[in-house]
Amino acid sequence: MSFIQLGFLSALAAIAIPIVIHLVFRQKTRRADLGTLRFLRVVLERSSSRRRVMRWLLLALRVACVALLAVLFARPYWRAFHAAGGKETIAVLIDRSATMELKQDGVRLVDRAVTETRELVGRAADNARFEIAFFDHTVHPLGSQGEPNAAFDRRSGAPAPNAAPAPRPETAEPASTAELLAALAAPPSCFGGTDYGAAMDWARDVLAKAPSGARKLHIFTDLQRSGLAWSEVDSLQDDVVTTLHDLGRSAVNNVAVTEARADRVWVRPGEPASVQATVHNGGPFGTEELSVVLRLAAGERKLELRERVKIDPGASESVRFDLPPLAEGAWQGKALVEVEDDLPLDNDRHVEVLAAKPYQVLLVDGRSAASPRLAATYFLEASLRLAPPGELDPTTAFEPTQTSADDLPAKFDRFDCIVLADVGGLEARDAKRLAQFVQGGGGLVVFCGENVTPERTAALKQAGLAPGDLTGIEATTDLPLRLQTWDVKHPIFAAFSDPQLGDLRRLSFSACVKLTPAADAQVLASFRDGRPALVERKLGKGTTVWFTSSGDREWSDWPRSRLYLPLVYQLLGYETGLTAGGRVRGVVLEGQAAVDAAPGIIAGDGFSLVVNSSPRESETERCPTEEFLNRFGLKEANATQAPRPAAAVQAGLGNEMIESEVWHWVALIVLAALLLEGLVANRTAA
């Protein structure tokens, strides 16, 4: 047994108090001869002997009470019990960033880290509890890595909900040693950026939830300096002892392509483009006539351009590749350097240039107008063309096609988005085809008007395209309707988050359709009286967005406003994925990148994602161990000093409970001793 508050044991000196009281105030008897009372003398002698025993018992009980009180405040615990049943939590962080692909004596650094981790687990005590995670720009706890995400949402560009691996619940039991060893394997390739801050956050959270006992942290890394400055983190707990395993190489010969960027990732067929590549020489020697190559391909068609550069040690050079007019197609490939170095992973970067037509938008007019200027789609078409009728501005991202509700095309597959402007009385078969278009990933934007009534939109509602229940049309009599609130975090309104870029409250409307949103619909904007103005509802892979007022001047003068054009572009840009990055999107595996996939070009839903490794991984400069420890406030383990027992660590804290404490049992014994002392004292006095 040991004690947490050893200072309270000094109170054992108070044992002298009851002893002194008993010695000083003990009863003194006088001898008196009473003649022939011989039998009374025998009785008195027996009573005196019994009282003497009771007095010694009373003294022992009082001494025990004082001693037990001192022991109680000293907080005793069972050392043997804690050593046998206490848990030692060991968190292990294994760097799997791109530079861990470097080899030392023919073995990858990440393979060495996994081997040493296996040895660490193998020689650990039976009561050790392990939490192991790989890390690069994010943390991958062992057993929850999953496969790289390959499905992405068309509008947001983020991984689809069903593509991410399900994390292990926080309430789940930790994996056993055998399970950890079975799952512990080095990744086939390392490609992510280095973010030590994210790794330290994970370690702090894991160790904070650990059961009572010793807490240790082991970090296997190459100490890459570029990974230190990504994020600020709080320090680990004071009792966490860190062991830093330095696996890095002192010198690295590396030439890398740190950037490959097209001036325009989307061009129209027959238009030229250019690609800018940046090459960095991180080695100690200069390069002579280094060959930089751009290789692109679209199906069977291939394109290869070459340039030569000379780069000094530690310097970077830019190379420009001017592409010829491109035929229609997705031109995908790499910009690379033809060189042999220690880190081949960053010798190339992926790039794509898309030669394609603008987004195809079908404008469906539901109003029979004698003049084109009175059509419900007149202003919408003019804003998308940005040119006189029959022409198309070369800078616009949309190409509109106008038709009437009675003359819909047989197929919608060539369109990216469909706009219904004051369309009512749509036939059931056409509504069903629209629903299939949306479910397949298409976008549908609906502008209301006099024809949009509950009766005439029954087919749309039955097909699941209505965002709720339409109850009629309400026109204002005095004050116009104005937008009051909107979701500034939604992609449609992201451009209007700053009032200086345009205040949507300035738009006024004379009428709107009364709408009760469905449970699964989202109100994106509302009028002053709380009525919905813009409502979104998902259907399959696509969405429908309803604007409860008109898209022309029938119910509003907003087409005359400077906000009309940007708001229409935001609506159609959201439905086509343009606001999320367009048809070609790039992501770099560093910082808060939500994608965990190998570098390459991944096909998404209506777009392609160009994934490249972090250019910071080409910076192989290392930091000293002391700088790393000071950066995150870590306490390094002292190899010459044996680690303190888990109980001693808890004892040093002084304010936390140890599961092997026995003070509550001591308190019960004190109460029992006090009760017994009271009984004995009464009997002795009697």
XYZ file of C-alpha atoms in Angstrom:
686
model
C 0.000 0.000 0.000
C 1.103 3.545 -0.676
C -0.300 7.022 -0.128
C -1.068 9.978 -2.355
C -0.916 12.751 0.294
C 2.061 11.615 2.327
C 2.129 14.865 4.324
C -1.023 13.917 6.226
C 0.805 10.959 7.774
C 2.542 13.485 10.063
C -0.802 13.663 11.882
C 0.029 10.244 13.357
C 1.897 12.199 16.024
C -1.536 13.024 17.466
C -1.657 9.435 18.741
C 0.193 10.734 21.779
C -2.837 12.791 22.843
C -5.125 9.907 23.970
C -2.121 8.160 25.539
C -1.260 11.223 27.631
C -4.902 11.679 28.637
C -5.120 8.076 29.796
C -1.901 8.317 31.813
C -2.675 11.635 33.455
C -6.388 11.243 34.133
C -6.478 7.548 34.993
C -8.467 6.698 38.133
C -6.522 6.278 41.424
C -7.992 4.066 44.146
C -7.352 4.239 47.916
C -7.051 1.139 50.023
C -9.537 0.871 52.884
C -9.880 -2.078 55.335
C -13.490 -2.822 56.226
C -13.006 -5.608 58.683
C -14.732 -8.856 57.857
C -16.011 -7.883 54.346
C -13.900 -10.615 52.811
C -16.360 -11.595 50.070
C -16.868 -7.974 49.036
C -13.120 -7.651 48.534
C -13.126 -10.562 46.101
C -15.904 -8.953 44.064
C -14.106 -5.608 43.984
C -10.860 -7.202 42.816
C -12.643 -8.926 39.905
C -14.387 -5.652 38.905
C -11.105 -3.724 39.035
C -9.409 -6.241 36.729
C -12.264 -5.989 34.187
C -12.152 -2.181 34.244
C -8.382 -2.261 33.668
C -8.879 -4.358 30.510
C -11.658 -2.049 29.304
C -9.444 1.007 29.834
C -6.663 -0.514 27.704
C -9.212 -1.428 25.020
C -10.593 2.114 25.117
C -7.062 3.521 24.769
C -6.401 1.253 21.787
C -9.636 2.309 20.089
C -8.888 6.000 20.552
C -5.356 5.606 19.243
C -6.734 3.654 16.266
C -9.286 6.392 15.518
C -6.574 9.060 15.407
C -4.304 6.881 13.277
C -7.106 5.967 10.877
C -8.060 9.634 10.425
C -4.480 10.462 9.474
C -4.389 7.540 7.058
C -7.769 8.583 5.616
C -6.552 12.057 4.664
C -3.342 10.612 3.240
C -5.476 8.771 0.589
C -4.070 5.240 0.565
C -4.128 3.024 -2.538
C -3.018 -0.497 -3.328
C 0.211 -0.382 -5.275
C 0.045 -4.058 -6.239
C -3.534 -3.748 -7.446
C -2.715 -0.742 -9.603
C 0.307 -2.396 -11.145
C -1.728 -5.463 -12.027
C -4.968 -3.851 -13.195
C -4.020 -0.308 -14.292
C -3.884 0.461 -17.998
C -0.923 2.014 -19.762
C -2.155 3.929 -22.822
C 0.309 4.245 -25.684
C -0.596 6.409 -28.688
C 1.455 5.835 -31.819
C 1.610 8.256 -34.765
C 3.165 7.008 -38.006
C 4.010 9.553 -40.692
C 2.744 8.463 -44.120
C 3.342 11.691 -46.018
C 4.983 11.699 -49.450
C 8.537 12.071 -48.139
C 8.189 8.805 -46.225
C 8.600 7.180 -49.652
C 12.316 7.951 -49.368
C 14.514 4.909 -48.871
C 17.214 4.266 -46.301
C 19.407 1.248 -47.045
C 16.897 0.160 -49.653
C 13.907 0.271 -47.251
C 11.178 2.898 -47.346
C 10.974 5.113 -44.277
C 7.310 4.230 -43.762
C 8.182 0.504 -43.832
C 10.815 1.098 -41.151
C 8.239 2.960 -39.070
C 5.772 0.067 -39.287
C 8.486 -2.472 -38.377
C 9.547 -0.494 -35.311
C 5.907 -0.058 -34.290
C 5.408 -3.814 -34.431
C 8.446 -4.263 -32.192
C 7.062 -1.650 -29.796
C 3.723 -3.476 -29.569
C 5.435 -6.836 -29.180
C 7.569 -5.850 -26.184
C 4.835 -3.889 -24.379
C 3.434 -5.041 -21.039
C 0.248 -7.058 -20.831
C -1.670 -4.094 -19.415
C -0.677 -1.762 -22.286
C -3.456 -0.296 -24.420
C -2.481 0.921 -27.906
C -4.028 3.571 -30.166
C -2.272 3.687 -33.550
C -2.836 6.077 -36.452
C -1.146 6.957 -39.702
C -1.104 10.650 -40.624
C -0.314 12.947 -43.519
C -2.554 15.976 -44.195
C -5.192 14.153 -42.158
C -5.254 11.377 -39.567
C -6.070 7.753 -40.416
C -6.696 5.759 -37.193
C -5.852 2.122 -37.594
C -8.857 0.117 -38.656
C -10.801 3.045 -40.199
C -8.741 4.086 -43.205
C -11.036 2.579 -45.853
C -10.460 2.859 -49.579
C -9.719 6.224 -51.208
C -12.819 8.220 -51.977
C -13.703 8.058 -55.663
C -17.298 9.391 -55.713
C -17.966 13.110 -55.436
C -21.026 15.308 -55.271
C -21.599 17.230 -58.492
C -22.540 20.547 -56.918
C -20.227 20.711 -53.914
C -17.276 18.709 -55.257
C -16.928 17.004 -51.872
C -16.835 13.228 -51.403
C -20.284 11.701 -51.623
C -21.759 10.677 -48.242
C -21.671 7.006 -49.127
C -18.053 7.173 -50.293
C -16.412 7.962 -46.969
C -15.509 5.065 -44.678
C -17.550 4.784 -41.519
C -15.408 5.867 -38.557
C -15.155 3.698 -35.516
C -17.667 4.801 -32.856
C -16.149 6.539 -29.851
C -17.890 4.082 -27.552
C -16.398 1.056 -29.302
C -13.940 -1.096 -27.412
C -10.292 -0.565 -28.377
C -8.809 -3.117 -30.714
C -6.818 -5.926 -29.169
C -3.077 -6.269 -29.718
C -3.614 -9.125 -32.151
C -6.130 -7.064 -34.154
C -3.765 -4.099 -34.276
C -0.859 -6.222 -35.480
C -3.074 -7.806 -38.128
C -4.194 -4.394 -39.413
C -0.810 -2.691 -39.086
C 0.646 -2.546 -42.592
C 2.501 0.133 -44.500
C 0.516 1.788 -47.315
C 1.583 0.758 -50.808
C 2.376 4.402 -51.616
C 2.574 7.671 -49.703
C 1.376 10.850 -51.372
C -0.206 13.224 -48.814
C 1.148 16.417 -47.311
C 2.490 16.636 -43.773
C 0.340 18.256 -41.070
C 1.753 17.601 -37.612
C -0.920 19.758 -36.024
C -3.763 17.455 -37.083
C -1.808 14.477 -35.743
C -1.219 16.168 -32.380
C -4.905 17.039 -32.103
C -5.793 13.379 -32.548
C -3.207 12.260 -29.987
C -4.421 14.795 -27.419
C -8.050 13.703 -27.804
C -7.188 9.996 -27.608
C -5.022 10.390 -24.512
C -7.605 12.635 -22.823
C -10.171 9.815 -23.080
C -7.730 7.168 -21.884
C -8.385 5.340 -18.582
C -6.291 6.170 -15.546
C -2.713 5.078 -15.866
C 0.489 6.038 -17.602
C 0.117 7.814 -20.955
C 2.796 7.752 -23.638
C 3.145 9.023 -27.194
C 5.433 7.609 -29.878
C 5.936 9.550 -33.130
C 7.612 7.953 -36.139
C 8.475 10.669 -38.668
C 11.205 12.181 -40.831
C 10.857 15.587 -39.078
C 9.987 17.499 -42.250
C 10.029 21.205 -41.444
C 7.266 22.126 -43.901
C 4.695 20.228 -41.815
C 5.130 22.341 -38.677
C 3.238 25.478 -39.627
C -0.109 24.152 -40.844
C -2.185 24.531 -37.682
C -2.062 25.673 -34.070
C -2.780 23.008 -31.465
C -3.095 22.863 -27.705
C -0.404 21.168 -25.686
C -0.734 17.571 -24.624
C -1.524 16.601 -21.036
C 1.273 17.258 -18.531
C 1.808 13.590 -17.709
C 2.203 12.464 -21.350
C 5.734 11.291 -22.104
C 6.749 11.527 -25.780
C 9.291 9.437 -27.643
C 10.325 10.870 -31.020
C 11.638 8.353 -33.538
C 13.659 10.209 -36.182
C 13.655 8.229 -39.445
C 14.687 11.001 -41.837
C 17.657 11.290 -44.135
C 20.218 14.042 -43.698
C 20.594 14.731 -47.448
C 18.118 14.211 -50.308
C 18.705 14.706 -54.020
C 15.336 15.735 -55.408
C 14.075 17.519 -58.520
C 10.316 18.126 -58.532
C 7.513 19.591 -60.615
C 5.812 21.746 -57.978
C 3.123 23.231 -60.232
C 1.396 22.434 -63.503
C -1.402 24.897 -64.214
C -3.404 25.628 -67.339
C -4.313 29.259 -67.939
C -7.823 28.007 -68.792
C -8.944 24.525 -67.811
C -12.023 24.858 -70.054
C -11.832 26.072 -73.644
C -14.137 25.740 -76.592
C -13.174 23.284 -79.337
C -10.625 24.849 -81.675
C -9.351 27.370 -79.121
C -5.689 27.384 -77.991
C -4.493 27.171 -74.395
C -1.254 27.106 -72.416
C 0.152 25.224 -69.442
C 2.627 26.694 -66.966
C 4.954 24.252 -65.175
C 7.299 25.082 -62.300
C 10.323 22.885 -61.618
C 12.243 23.022 -58.318
C 15.744 21.689 -57.710
C 15.946 20.670 -54.058
C 19.220 18.801 -54.410
C 22.768 19.968 -53.688
C 23.808 19.970 -57.349
C 22.693 21.993 -60.355
C 21.020 20.475 -63.412
C 22.267 20.789 -66.984
C 19.684 20.891 -69.767
C 16.933 19.230 -67.768
C 14.151 17.926 -70.006
C 10.622 19.056 -69.028
C 7.810 17.295 -70.891
C 4.058 17.877 -71.202
C 2.085 14.855 -72.354
C -1.664 15.112 -72.976
C -4.121 12.673 -74.507
C -7.805 12.679 -75.407
C -8.803 9.162 -76.374
C -6.537 8.040 -79.198
C -5.277 11.575 -79.834
C -1.971 12.453 -78.162
C 0.074 15.600 -77.719
C 3.669 15.928 -76.461
C 5.679 19.137 -75.948
C 9.248 19.454 -74.634
C 11.342 22.199 -73.126
C 14.826 22.281 -71.588
C 15.897 24.260 -68.535
C 18.944 24.718 -66.332
C 18.276 25.005 -62.595
C 20.712 25.897 -59.814
C 20.577 24.146 -56.412
C 17.613 25.365 -54.364
C 16.174 27.360 -57.269
C 12.982 27.071 -59.320
C 12.289 27.685 -62.992
C 9.018 28.093 -64.899
C 8.301 26.588 -68.286
C 5.419 27.612 -70.563
C 3.843 25.153 -73.005
C 1.677 26.777 -75.707
C -0.932 24.267 -76.861
C -2.295 24.236 -80.411
C -6.058 24.586 -81.016
C -7.581 21.604 -79.271
C -10.196 19.302 -80.699
C -13.235 18.542 -78.567
C -12.449 16.224 -75.644
C -10.848 16.004 -72.214
C -7.098 16.411 -72.697
C -5.547 14.736 -69.670
C -1.922 14.028 -68.866
C 1.160 15.075 -66.916
C 3.892 17.664 -66.803
C 7.066 15.803 -65.832
C 10.842 15.982 -65.603
C 12.964 13.207 -67.032
C 15.415 12.704 -64.192
C 16.410 10.074 -61.644
C 16.402 11.249 -58.033
C 15.654 10.038 -54.515
C 11.939 10.930 -54.567
C 10.342 9.980 -57.913
C 6.822 10.672 -56.604
C 7.002 14.432 -57.253
C 8.662 14.213 -60.679
C 5.300 14.817 -62.367
C 1.996 16.565 -61.815
C -1.360 15.826 -63.368
C -3.104 18.377 -65.554
C -6.288 18.516 -67.658
C -7.608 20.917 -70.265
C -11.216 20.386 -71.365
C -12.239 21.410 -74.870
C -16.033 21.350 -74.790
C -19.140 23.372 -75.495
C -20.649 25.583 -72.783
C -23.197 24.200 -70.344
C -26.373 23.432 -72.245
C -29.463 25.042 -70.694
C -33.006 24.323 -71.887
C -35.346 27.276 -71.288
C -39.005 26.174 -71.291
C -41.481 29.019 -71.740
C -44.968 28.419 -70.381
C -46.519 31.628 -71.714
C -47.907 32.166 -75.210
C -46.714 35.678 -76.047
C -47.238 37.591 -79.287
C -43.836 39.266 -78.940
C -40.557 37.575 -77.955
C -39.960 40.417 -75.505
C -43.071 39.362 -73.589
C -41.979 35.725 -73.262
C -41.262 34.452 -69.766
C -37.767 33.351 -70.856
C -36.779 36.541 -72.715
C -34.639 38.043 -69.958
C -33.248 34.655 -68.939
C -32.063 33.937 -72.487
C -30.569 37.402 -72.904
C -28.635 37.105 -69.640
C -27.199 33.728 -70.630
C -26.227 34.677 -74.200
C -24.724 38.067 -73.284
C -25.127 38.840 -76.973
C -27.866 39.814 -79.467
C -30.418 37.137 -80.421
C -28.880 34.329 -82.414
C -25.355 35.048 -81.121
C -23.355 33.803 -78.110
C -20.658 35.663 -76.243
C -17.397 33.655 -76.284
C -16.907 34.202 -72.541
C -20.246 32.930 -71.308
C -20.382 29.523 -69.645
C -23.962 28.780 -70.753
C -25.602 28.157 -74.106
C -29.391 28.484 -73.875
C -31.949 26.694 -76.030
C -35.468 28.110 -75.919
C -38.632 26.063 -76.397
C -42.268 25.999 -75.310
C -43.936 23.623 -72.863
C -45.834 22.011 -75.758
C -42.705 21.371 -77.808
C -40.287 19.683 -75.412
C -37.445 17.659 -76.963
C -37.733 13.888 -76.955
C -34.589 13.516 -74.841
C -32.976 15.676 -72.195
C -29.616 13.898 -72.033
C -27.672 16.614 -73.880
C -28.741 19.298 -71.397
C -27.059 20.108 -68.109
C -29.915 22.147 -66.670
C -33.589 22.806 -67.472
C -35.419 26.018 -66.558
C -39.220 26.176 -66.345
C -40.495 29.754 -66.600
C -44.183 30.189 -65.735
C -44.900 26.630 -66.898
C -48.257 25.139 -65.913
C -50.333 22.264 -67.164
C -47.374 20.048 -67.970
C -48.401 16.574 -69.059
C -47.726 13.663 -66.715
C -45.376 11.890 -69.136
C -43.263 15.045 -69.561
C -43.162 15.555 -65.782
C -42.022 11.961 -65.386
C -39.229 12.512 -67.930
C -38.166 15.638 -66.057
C -38.045 13.663 -62.814
C -35.835 11.029 -64.439
C -33.560 13.808 -65.700
C -33.191 15.230 -62.184
C -32.712 11.833 -60.556
C -29.850 11.153 -62.950
C -28.010 14.269 -61.760
C -29.583 17.057 -63.818
C -30.606 20.420 -62.436
C -34.077 21.957 -62.559
C -34.840 25.634 -61.887
C -38.483 26.739 -61.720
C -39.652 30.360 -61.918
C -43.290 30.893 -60.998
C -45.972 33.011 -62.621
C -49.699 33.192 -63.305
C -49.692 29.663 -64.765
C -48.110 28.096 -61.688
C -51.206 27.169 -59.686
C -51.937 24.136 -57.477
C -54.152 22.621 -60.146
C -51.779 23.140 -63.070
C -48.701 21.824 -61.191
C -50.293 18.560 -60.064
C -48.182 16.558 -62.529
C -44.964 18.099 -61.190
C -45.999 17.330 -57.623
C -46.896 13.753 -58.461
C -43.495 13.302 -60.113
C -41.756 14.563 -56.952
C -40.534 17.820 -58.508
C -42.565 20.192 -56.305
C -40.805 21.438 -53.138
C -44.031 21.298 -51.132
C -47.707 22.222 -51.303
C -48.703 25.175 -53.489
C -51.801 26.915 -52.099
C -52.289 29.775 -54.538
C -50.967 33.147 -55.666
C -50.776 36.156 -53.375
C -50.348 39.687 -54.728
C -49.354 42.707 -52.637
C -51.659 45.695 -52.337
C -49.457 48.319 -50.688
C -45.829 47.466 -49.879
C -43.826 45.253 -52.280
C -42.311 41.961 -51.290
C -38.598 42.125 -50.500
C -36.048 39.493 -49.604
C -35.241 39.551 -45.912
C -33.095 36.531 -45.144
C -31.020 34.085 -47.180
C -28.481 31.374 -46.463
C -25.136 33.118 -47.012
C -23.308 29.774 -46.683
C -25.168 28.242 -49.619
C -23.274 28.333 -52.939
C -26.068 30.315 -54.587
C -25.686 33.212 -52.151
C -21.956 32.952 -51.466
C -21.311 35.822 -53.887
C -23.712 38.052 -51.923
C -22.272 37.451 -48.447
C -20.761 40.947 -48.554
C -23.424 43.694 -48.909
C -20.930 45.767 -50.920
C -21.178 43.176 -53.688
C -24.933 43.635 -53.901
C -27.781 43.931 -51.414
C -30.582 41.526 -52.357
C -32.988 43.450 -50.114
C -33.210 46.099 -52.818
C -35.126 43.716 -55.106
C -38.911 44.157 -54.984
C -41.700 41.850 -56.139
C -45.442 42.426 -56.531
C -46.631 38.805 -56.183
C -45.483 35.308 -55.293
C -46.784 31.768 -55.071
C -47.759 30.681 -51.574
C -45.798 27.565 -50.739
C -45.669 25.243 -47.737
C -42.260 23.521 -47.943
C -42.048 19.738 -47.656
C -40.240 18.164 -44.723
C -37.206 17.318 -46.867
C -37.089 20.723 -48.594
C -34.715 23.514 -47.606
C -35.749 27.168 -47.626
C -32.767 29.122 -48.943
C -34.324 32.606 -48.916
C -37.440 34.215 -47.449
C -39.435 37.407 -47.879
C -39.989 39.884 -45.073
C -43.235 38.279 -43.954
C -41.511 34.878 -43.685
C -42.920 33.394 -46.896
C -40.419 31.214 -48.779
C -38.751 32.883 -51.760
C -36.256 30.203 -52.835
C -36.706 26.538 -51.939
C -34.438 23.595 -52.767
C -35.380 19.929 -52.765
C -33.179 16.981 -53.643
C -34.364 14.184 -55.897
C -31.954 11.333 -56.528
C -28.595 12.734 -57.642
C -30.064 16.096 -58.668
C -31.980 18.961 -57.130
C -34.866 21.251 -57.950
C -34.778 24.941 -57.028
C -38.049 26.896 -57.009
C -38.198 30.696 -57.074
C -41.695 31.605 -55.904
C -41.827 34.830 -57.935
C -41.372 35.279 -61.686
C -38.163 35.388 -63.701
C -39.328 38.256 -65.867
C -41.107 41.604 -65.357
C -44.577 40.116 -64.840
C -44.327 40.267 -61.035
C -41.201 42.325 -60.635
C -38.785 44.842 -62.083
C -35.795 42.853 -60.913
C -34.611 42.094 -64.525
C -33.759 45.819 -64.672
C -31.556 45.501 -61.590
C -27.798 44.952 -61.721
C -28.372 41.948 -59.417
C -30.421 40.048 -62.008
C -27.509 38.737 -64.058
C -25.301 37.538 -61.168
C -28.231 35.928 -59.337
C -29.361 34.028 -62.449
C -25.785 32.876 -63.033
C -25.532 31.724 -59.424
C -28.763 29.733 -59.735
C -27.697 27.973 -62.927
C -24.082 27.708 -61.763
C -25.202 25.810 -58.692
C -27.377 23.427 -60.686
C -24.620 22.700 -63.211
C -21.766 22.523 -60.694
C -20.076 25.694 -61.950
C -20.081 27.319 -58.511
C -18.278 24.261 -57.122
C -15.409 24.592 -59.589
C -16.774 23.660 -62.976
C -16.065 20.625 -65.102
C -12.367 20.473 -64.221
C -11.456 20.928 -60.556
C -8.129 20.686 -58.845
C -7.204 19.687 -55.329
C -3.853 19.517 -53.561
C -3.368 16.956 -50.797
C -2.467 19.303 -47.971
C -4.071 21.261 -45.152
C -7.823 20.716 -44.908
C -8.168 18.786 -48.178
C -11.290 16.618 -47.874
C -10.114 14.196 -50.547
C -8.045 11.179 -49.591
C -7.041 9.699 -52.923
C -3.826 8.989 -54.776
C -2.637 11.666 -57.221
C -4.395 11.313 -60.554
C -7.517 12.382 -62.422
C -10.733 11.039 -60.921
C -14.046 11.047 -62.765
C -16.783 12.659 -60.684
C -20.468 13.220 -61.389
C -20.362 15.639 -64.320
C -16.781 16.771 -63.715
C -13.262 15.474 -63.262
C -11.054 16.025 -60.213
C -7.325 16.571 -60.747
C -5.545 15.419 -57.581
C -1.886 16.291 -56.976
C 0.466 15.873 -54.037
C 1.475 18.853 -51.945
C 4.349 20.925 -53.384
C 5.558 21.321 -49.805
C 6.530 17.657 -49.839
C 9.285 18.567 -52.296
C 10.864 20.671 -49.533
C 12.916 18.000 -47.783
C 14.541 20.289 -45.204
C 14.409 18.766 -41.717
C 13.986 20.412 -38.335
C 15.961 19.549 -35.172
C 14.336 17.380 -32.525
C 14.347 20.226 -30.003
C 12.481 22.510 -32.406
C 9.819 19.865 -32.990
C 9.332 19.235 -29.264
C 9.168 22.938 -28.443
C 6.746 23.619 -31.307
C 4.107 21.345 -29.764
C 5.145 21.545 -26.093
C 6.087 17.864 -25.842
C 7.959 16.265 -22.942
C 10.518 13.826 -24.246
C 11.156 10.568 -22.411
C 14.536 10.322 -20.640
C 16.192 7.053 -21.568
C 18.453 7.136 -18.495
C 15.573 7.519 -16.052
C 12.997 4.810 -15.512
C 9.471 6.013 -16.120
C 7.410 6.754 -13.060
C 4.779 4.196 -12.128
C 1.264 4.994 -13.188
C 0.203 5.439 -9.587
C 2.996 7.911 -8.982
C 1.901 9.939 -11.956
C -1.614 10.112 -10.589
C -0.262 10.862 -7.149
C 1.563 13.838 -8.560
C -1.673 15.212 -9.843
C -3.202 15.099 -6.348
C -6.712 16.004 -7.436
C -7.742 12.996 -9.531
C -9.088 9.693 -8.345
C -7.097 6.488 -8.674
C -9.183 3.416 -9.226
C -7.177 1.499 -6.576
C -7.777 4.021 -3.739
C -9.148 2.518 -0.496
C -9.976 5.665 1.480
C -13.703 4.849 1.465
C -12.968 1.557 3.233
C -10.790 3.401 5.759
C -13.666 5.832 6.358
C -15.994 2.929 7.160
C -13.455 1.503 9.597
C -13.151 4.928 11.278
C -16.919 5.104 11.755
C -16.998 1.602 13.157
C -14.111 2.404 15.525
C -15.870 5.562 16.739
C -19.093 3.640 17.464
C -17.177 0.926 19.286
C -15.215 3.543 21.228
C -18.465 5.131 22.398
C -19.815 1.791 23.614
C -16.604 0.873 25.420
C -16.364 4.345 26.999
C -19.905 4.061 28.406
C -19.264 0.599 29.820
C -15.987 1.702 31.352
C -17.566 4.743 32.986
C -20.441 2.635 34.301
